[in-house]
mmCIF file of C-alpha atoms in Angstrom:
data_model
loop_
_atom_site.group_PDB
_atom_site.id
_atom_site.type_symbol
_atom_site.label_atom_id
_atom_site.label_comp_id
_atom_site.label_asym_id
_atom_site.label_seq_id
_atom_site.Cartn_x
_atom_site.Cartn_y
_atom_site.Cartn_z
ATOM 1 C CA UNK A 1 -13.706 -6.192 -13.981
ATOM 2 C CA UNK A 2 -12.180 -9.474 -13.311
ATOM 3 C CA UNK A 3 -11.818 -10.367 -10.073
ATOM 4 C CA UNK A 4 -8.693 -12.462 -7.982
ATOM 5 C CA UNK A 5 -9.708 -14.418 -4.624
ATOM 6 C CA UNK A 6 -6.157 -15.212 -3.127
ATOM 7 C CA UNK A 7 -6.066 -17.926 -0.143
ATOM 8 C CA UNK A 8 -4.987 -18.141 2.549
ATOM 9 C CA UNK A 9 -4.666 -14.209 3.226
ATOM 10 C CA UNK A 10 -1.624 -14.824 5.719
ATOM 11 C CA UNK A 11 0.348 -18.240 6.742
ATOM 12 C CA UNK A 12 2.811 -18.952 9.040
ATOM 13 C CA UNK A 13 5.303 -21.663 8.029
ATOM 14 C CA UNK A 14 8.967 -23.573 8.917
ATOM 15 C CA UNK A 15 12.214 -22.538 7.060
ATOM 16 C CA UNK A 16 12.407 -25.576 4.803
ATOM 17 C CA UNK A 17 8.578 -26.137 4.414
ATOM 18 C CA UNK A 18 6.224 -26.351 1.281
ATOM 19 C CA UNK A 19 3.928 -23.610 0.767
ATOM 20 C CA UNK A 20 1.285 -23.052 -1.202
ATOM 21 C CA UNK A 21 -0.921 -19.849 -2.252
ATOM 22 C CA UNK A 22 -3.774 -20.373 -4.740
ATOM 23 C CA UNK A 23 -5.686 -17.620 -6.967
ATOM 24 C CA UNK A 24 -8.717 -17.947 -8.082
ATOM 25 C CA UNK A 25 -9.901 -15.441 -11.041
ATOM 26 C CA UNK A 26 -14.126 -14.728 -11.081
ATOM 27 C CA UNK A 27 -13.772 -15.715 -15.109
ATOM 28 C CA UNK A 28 -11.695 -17.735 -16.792
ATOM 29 C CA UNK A 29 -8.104 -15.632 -18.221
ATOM 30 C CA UNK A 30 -6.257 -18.651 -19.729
ATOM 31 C CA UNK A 31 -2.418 -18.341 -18.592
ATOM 32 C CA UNK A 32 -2.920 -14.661 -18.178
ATOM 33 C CA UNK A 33 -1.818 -14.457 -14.189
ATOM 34 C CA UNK A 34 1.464 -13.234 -12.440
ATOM 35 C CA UNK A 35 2.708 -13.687 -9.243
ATOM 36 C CA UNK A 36 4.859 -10.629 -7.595
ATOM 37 C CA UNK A 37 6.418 -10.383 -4.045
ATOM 38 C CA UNK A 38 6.264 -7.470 -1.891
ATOM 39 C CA UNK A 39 8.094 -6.653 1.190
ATOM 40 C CA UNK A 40 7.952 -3.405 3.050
ATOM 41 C CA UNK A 41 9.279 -0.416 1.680
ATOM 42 C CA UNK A 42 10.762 -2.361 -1.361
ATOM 43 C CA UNK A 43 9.549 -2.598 -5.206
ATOM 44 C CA UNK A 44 7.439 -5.143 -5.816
ATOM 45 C CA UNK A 45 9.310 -8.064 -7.555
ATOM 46 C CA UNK A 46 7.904 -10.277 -10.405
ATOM 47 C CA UNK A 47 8.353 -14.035 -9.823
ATOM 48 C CA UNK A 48 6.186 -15.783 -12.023
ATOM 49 C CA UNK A 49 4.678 -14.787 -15.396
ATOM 50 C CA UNK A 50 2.386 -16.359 -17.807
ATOM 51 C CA UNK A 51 1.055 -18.396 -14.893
ATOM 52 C CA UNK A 52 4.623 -20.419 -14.965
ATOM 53 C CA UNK A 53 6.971 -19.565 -16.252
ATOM 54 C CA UNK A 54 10.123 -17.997 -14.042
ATOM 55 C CA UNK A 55 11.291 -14.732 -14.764
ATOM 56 C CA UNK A 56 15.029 -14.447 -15.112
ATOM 57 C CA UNK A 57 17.034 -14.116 -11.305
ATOM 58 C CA UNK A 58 14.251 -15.960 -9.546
ATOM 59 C CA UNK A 59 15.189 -18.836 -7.282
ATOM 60 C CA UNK A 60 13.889 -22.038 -8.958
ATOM 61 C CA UNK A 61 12.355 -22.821 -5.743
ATOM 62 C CA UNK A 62 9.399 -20.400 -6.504
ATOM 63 C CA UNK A 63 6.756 -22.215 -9.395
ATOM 64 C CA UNK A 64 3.420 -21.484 -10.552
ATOM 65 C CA UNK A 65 0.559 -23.234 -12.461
ATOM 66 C CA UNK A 66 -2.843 -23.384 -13.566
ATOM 67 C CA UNK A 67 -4.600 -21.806 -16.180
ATOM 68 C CA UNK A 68 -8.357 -20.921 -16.457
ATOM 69 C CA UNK A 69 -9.324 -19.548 -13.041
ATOM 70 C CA UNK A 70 -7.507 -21.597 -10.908
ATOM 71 C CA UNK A 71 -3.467 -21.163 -10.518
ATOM 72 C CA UNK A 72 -1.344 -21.818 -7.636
ATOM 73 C CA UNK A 73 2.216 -20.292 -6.590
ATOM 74 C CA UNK A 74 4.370 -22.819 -4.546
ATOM 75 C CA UNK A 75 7.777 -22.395 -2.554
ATOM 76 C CA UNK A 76 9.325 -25.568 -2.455
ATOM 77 C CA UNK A 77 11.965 -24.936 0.580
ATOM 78 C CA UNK A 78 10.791 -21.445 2.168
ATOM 79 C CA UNK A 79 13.702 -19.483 3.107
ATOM 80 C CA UNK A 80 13.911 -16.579 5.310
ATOM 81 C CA UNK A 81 14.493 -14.044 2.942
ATOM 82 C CA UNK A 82 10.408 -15.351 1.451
ATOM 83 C CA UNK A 83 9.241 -13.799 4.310
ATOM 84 C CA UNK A 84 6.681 -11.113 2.351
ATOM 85 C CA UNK A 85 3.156 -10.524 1.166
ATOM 86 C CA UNK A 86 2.484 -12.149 -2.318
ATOM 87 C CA UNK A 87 0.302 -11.020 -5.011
ATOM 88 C CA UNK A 88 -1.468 -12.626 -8.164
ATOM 89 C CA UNK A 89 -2.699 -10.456 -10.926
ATOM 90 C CA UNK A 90 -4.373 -11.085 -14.187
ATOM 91 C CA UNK A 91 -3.296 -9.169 -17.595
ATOM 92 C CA UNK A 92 -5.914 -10.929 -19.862
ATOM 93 C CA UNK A 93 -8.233 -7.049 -19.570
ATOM 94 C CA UNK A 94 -7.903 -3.718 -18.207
ATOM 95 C CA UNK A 95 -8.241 -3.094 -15.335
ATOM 96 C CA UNK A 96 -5.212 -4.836 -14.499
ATOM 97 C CA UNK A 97 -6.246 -6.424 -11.329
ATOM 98 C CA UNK A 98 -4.734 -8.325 -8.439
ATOM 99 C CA UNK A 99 -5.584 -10.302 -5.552
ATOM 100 C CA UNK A 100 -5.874 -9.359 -1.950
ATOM 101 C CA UNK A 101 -2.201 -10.988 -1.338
ATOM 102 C CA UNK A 102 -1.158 -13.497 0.632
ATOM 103 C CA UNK A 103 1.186 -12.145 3.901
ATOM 104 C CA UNK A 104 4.060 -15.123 4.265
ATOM 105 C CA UNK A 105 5.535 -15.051 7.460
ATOM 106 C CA UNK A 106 8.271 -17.352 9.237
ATOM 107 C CA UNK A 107 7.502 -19.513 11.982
ATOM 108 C CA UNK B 1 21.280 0.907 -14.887
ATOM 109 C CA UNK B 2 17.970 -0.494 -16.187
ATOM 110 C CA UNK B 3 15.486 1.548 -13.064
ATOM 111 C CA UNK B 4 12.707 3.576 -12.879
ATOM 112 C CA UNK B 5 12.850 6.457 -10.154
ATOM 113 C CA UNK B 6 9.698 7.992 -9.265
ATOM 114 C CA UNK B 7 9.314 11.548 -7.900
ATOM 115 C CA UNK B 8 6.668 14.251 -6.775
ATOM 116 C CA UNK B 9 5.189 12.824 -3.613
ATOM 117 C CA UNK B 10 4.429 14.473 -0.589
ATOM 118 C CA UNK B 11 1.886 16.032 1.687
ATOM 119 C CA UNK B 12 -1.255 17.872 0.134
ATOM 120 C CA UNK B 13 -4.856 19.587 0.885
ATOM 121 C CA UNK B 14 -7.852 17.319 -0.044
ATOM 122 C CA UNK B 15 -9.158 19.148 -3.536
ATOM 123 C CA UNK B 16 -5.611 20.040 -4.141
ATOM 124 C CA UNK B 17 -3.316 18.548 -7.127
ATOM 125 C CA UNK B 18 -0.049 16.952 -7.316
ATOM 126 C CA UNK B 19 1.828 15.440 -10.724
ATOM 127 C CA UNK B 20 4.138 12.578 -10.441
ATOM 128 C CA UNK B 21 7.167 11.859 -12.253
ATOM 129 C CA UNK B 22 8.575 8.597 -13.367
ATOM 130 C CA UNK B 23 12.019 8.545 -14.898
ATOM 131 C CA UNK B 24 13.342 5.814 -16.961
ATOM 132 C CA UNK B 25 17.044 4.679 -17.291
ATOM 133 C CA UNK B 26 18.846 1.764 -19.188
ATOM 134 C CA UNK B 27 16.223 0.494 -21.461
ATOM 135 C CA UNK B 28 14.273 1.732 -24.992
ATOM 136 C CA UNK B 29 11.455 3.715 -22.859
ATOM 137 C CA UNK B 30 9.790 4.922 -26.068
ATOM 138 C CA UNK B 31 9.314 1.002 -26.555
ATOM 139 C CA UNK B 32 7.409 0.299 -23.203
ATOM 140 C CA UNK B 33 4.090 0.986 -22.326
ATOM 141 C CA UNK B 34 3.653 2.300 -18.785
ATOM 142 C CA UNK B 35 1.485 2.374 -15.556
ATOM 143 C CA UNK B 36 0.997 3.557 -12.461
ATOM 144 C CA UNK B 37 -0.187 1.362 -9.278
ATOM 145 C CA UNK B 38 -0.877 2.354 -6.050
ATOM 146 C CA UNK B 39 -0.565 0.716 -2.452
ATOM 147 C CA UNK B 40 -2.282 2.435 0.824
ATOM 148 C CA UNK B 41 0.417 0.982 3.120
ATOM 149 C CA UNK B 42 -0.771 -1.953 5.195
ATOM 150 C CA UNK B 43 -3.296 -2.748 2.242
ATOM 151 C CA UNK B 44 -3.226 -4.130 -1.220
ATOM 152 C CA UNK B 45 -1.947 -2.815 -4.690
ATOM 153 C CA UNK B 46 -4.124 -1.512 -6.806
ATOM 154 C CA UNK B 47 -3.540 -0.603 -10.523
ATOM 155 C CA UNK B 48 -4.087 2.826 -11.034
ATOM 156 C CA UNK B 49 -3.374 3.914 -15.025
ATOM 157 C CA UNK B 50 -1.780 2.950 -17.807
ATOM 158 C CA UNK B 51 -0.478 4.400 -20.805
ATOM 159 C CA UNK B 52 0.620 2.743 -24.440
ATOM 160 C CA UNK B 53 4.216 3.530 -26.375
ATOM 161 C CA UNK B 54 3.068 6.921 -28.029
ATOM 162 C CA UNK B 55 1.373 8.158 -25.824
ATOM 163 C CA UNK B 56 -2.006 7.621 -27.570
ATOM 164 C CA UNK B 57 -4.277 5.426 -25.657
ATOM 165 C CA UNK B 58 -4.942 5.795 -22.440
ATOM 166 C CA UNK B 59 -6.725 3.936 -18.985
ATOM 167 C CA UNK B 60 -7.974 5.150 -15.996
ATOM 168 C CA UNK B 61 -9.450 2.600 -12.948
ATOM 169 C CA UNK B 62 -12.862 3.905 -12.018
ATOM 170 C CA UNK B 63 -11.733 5.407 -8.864
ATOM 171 C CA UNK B 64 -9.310 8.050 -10.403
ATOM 172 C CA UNK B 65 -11.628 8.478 -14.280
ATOM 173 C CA UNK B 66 -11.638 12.531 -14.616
ATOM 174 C CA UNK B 67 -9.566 13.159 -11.896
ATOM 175 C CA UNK B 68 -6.062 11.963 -13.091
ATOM 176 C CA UNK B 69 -4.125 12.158 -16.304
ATOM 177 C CA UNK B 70 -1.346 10.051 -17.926
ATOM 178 C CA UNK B 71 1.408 10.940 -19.851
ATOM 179 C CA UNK B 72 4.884 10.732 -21.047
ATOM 180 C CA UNK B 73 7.203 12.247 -22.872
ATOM 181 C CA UNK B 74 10.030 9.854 -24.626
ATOM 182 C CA UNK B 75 12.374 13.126 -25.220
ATOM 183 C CA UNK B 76 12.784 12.635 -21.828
ATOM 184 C CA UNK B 77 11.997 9.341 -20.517
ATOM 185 C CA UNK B 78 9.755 10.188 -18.452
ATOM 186 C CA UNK B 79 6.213 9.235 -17.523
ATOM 187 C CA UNK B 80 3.963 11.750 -15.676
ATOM 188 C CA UNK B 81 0.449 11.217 -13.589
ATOM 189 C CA UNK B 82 -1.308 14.312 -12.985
ATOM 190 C CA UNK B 83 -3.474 14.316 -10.064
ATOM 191 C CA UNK B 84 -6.422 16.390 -9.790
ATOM 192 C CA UNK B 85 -9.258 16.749 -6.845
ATOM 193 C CA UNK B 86 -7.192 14.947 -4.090
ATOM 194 C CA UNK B 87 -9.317 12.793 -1.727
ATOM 195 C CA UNK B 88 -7.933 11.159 1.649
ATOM 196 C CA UNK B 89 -8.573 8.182 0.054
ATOM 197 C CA UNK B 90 -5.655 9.002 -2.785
ATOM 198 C CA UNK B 91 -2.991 9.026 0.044
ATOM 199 C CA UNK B 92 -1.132 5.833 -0.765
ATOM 200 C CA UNK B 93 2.672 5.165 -2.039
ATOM 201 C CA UNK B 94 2.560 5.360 -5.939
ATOM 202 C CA UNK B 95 4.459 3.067 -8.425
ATOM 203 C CA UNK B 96 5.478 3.193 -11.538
ATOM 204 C CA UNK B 97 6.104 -0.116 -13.684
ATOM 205 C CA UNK B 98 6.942 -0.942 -16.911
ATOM 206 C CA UNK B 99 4.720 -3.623 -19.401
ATOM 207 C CA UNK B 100 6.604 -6.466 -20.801
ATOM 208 C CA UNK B 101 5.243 -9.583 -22.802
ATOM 209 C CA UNK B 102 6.434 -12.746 -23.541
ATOM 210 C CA UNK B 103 4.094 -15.620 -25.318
ATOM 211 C CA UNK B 104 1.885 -12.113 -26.005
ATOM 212 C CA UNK B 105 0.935 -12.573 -22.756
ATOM 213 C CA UNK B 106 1.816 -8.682 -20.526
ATOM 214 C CA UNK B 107 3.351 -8.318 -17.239
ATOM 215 C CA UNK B 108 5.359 -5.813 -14.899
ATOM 216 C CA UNK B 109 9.105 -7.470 -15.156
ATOM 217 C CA UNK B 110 10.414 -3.457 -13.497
ATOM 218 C CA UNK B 111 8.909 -1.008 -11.158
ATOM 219 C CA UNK B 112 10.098 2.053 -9.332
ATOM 220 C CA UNK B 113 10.590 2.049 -5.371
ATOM 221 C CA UNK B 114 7.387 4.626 -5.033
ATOM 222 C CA UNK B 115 6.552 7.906 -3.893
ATOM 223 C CA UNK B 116 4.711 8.388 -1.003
ATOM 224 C CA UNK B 117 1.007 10.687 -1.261
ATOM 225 C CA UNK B 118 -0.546 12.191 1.594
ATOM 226 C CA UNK B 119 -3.910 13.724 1.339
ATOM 227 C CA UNK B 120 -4.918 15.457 4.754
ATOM 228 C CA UNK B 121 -5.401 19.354 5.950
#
């Protein structure tokens, strides 16, 4: 099984601030990682697909990129609202797996 | 509405069996392969099954092999997991979300809002 080695596991950060969350796959998947948000008792919510591009609704203020093993998620201007855990996962082989996730909160 | 609504969760014996429901609104289910992922709240999510257009192929991950079965039926839009041999380490909120591709490359772009399993006497 491939494996996903998010970092950091939790940050705290400014409304306004750059943040950053990396993944780090234990074999190479080419573009084959998604980023999804989760917040407490809500659906998880796909952000970033295909390592970068956007899906459809998503504030342009979320990005991703990479591609091998190493891909990064950034928030250009957190908000309040990013306040949430965030999760990689890889779709290049079953099982579908996904990283520890990253818990975002606001300073 | 384009949703998924799951249903079936509750509060059940360890060795004791439970089947989820999934029901699928405003899209082409029949076109859409399916799976189930689980979260144990406080921790991560963790894909659980998965389950192609027809109903044909089938995967399980290694914790729930032999104990839980996939399926759907596209009469009714509606994907089931069977759960078999509860453990206390099933209990967890269970999602349903639906496989999409774009560049050939899959992802979840809709999920349900999740049942909640509890496996304790």
């Amino acid at each position: 099984d491939i494996q996903l080695t998010q970092s950091p596991s939790s940050l705290s950060a400014f409304v306004g601030d750059r943040v950053t969350i990396t993944c780090r796959a234990s074999q190479s998947i080419s573009r084959f990682l998604n980023w999804y948000q989760k917040k407490p008792g809500k659906a998880p919510k796909l952000l970033i697909y295909a390592a970068s591009s956007l899906q459809s609704g998503v504030p342009s203020r979320f990005s991703g990129s990479g591609s091998g093993t190493d891909f990064t998620l950034t928030i250009s201007s957190l908000q309040p609202e990013d306040f949430a855990t965030y999760y990689c996962q890889q779709s290049d082989s079953t099982p579908r797996t996904f990283g520890q996730g990253t818990r975002v909160e606001i300073k | 509405e384009v949703q998924l609504v799951e249903s079936g969760g509750g509060l059940v014996q360890p060795g004791g069996s439970l089947r989820l429901s999934c029901a699928a609104s405003g899209f082409t289910f029949s076109s859409s392969w399916m799976h189930w992922v689980r979260q144990v709240p406080g921790k991560g999510l963790v894909w659980v099954s998965r389950i192609d257009k027809d109903g044909t192929i089938t995967d399980y991950a290694d914790s729930v092999k032999g104990r839980f079965t996939i399926s759907r039926d596209n009469a009714k839009n509606t994907v089931y997991l069977q759960m078999n041999s509860l453990r206390a380490e099933d209990s967890a909120v269970y999602y349903c979300a639906r496989d999409n591709y774009d560049f050939w490359i899959p992802f979840f772009d809709l999920w349900g809002r999740g049942t909640l399993i509890t496996v304790s006497s």
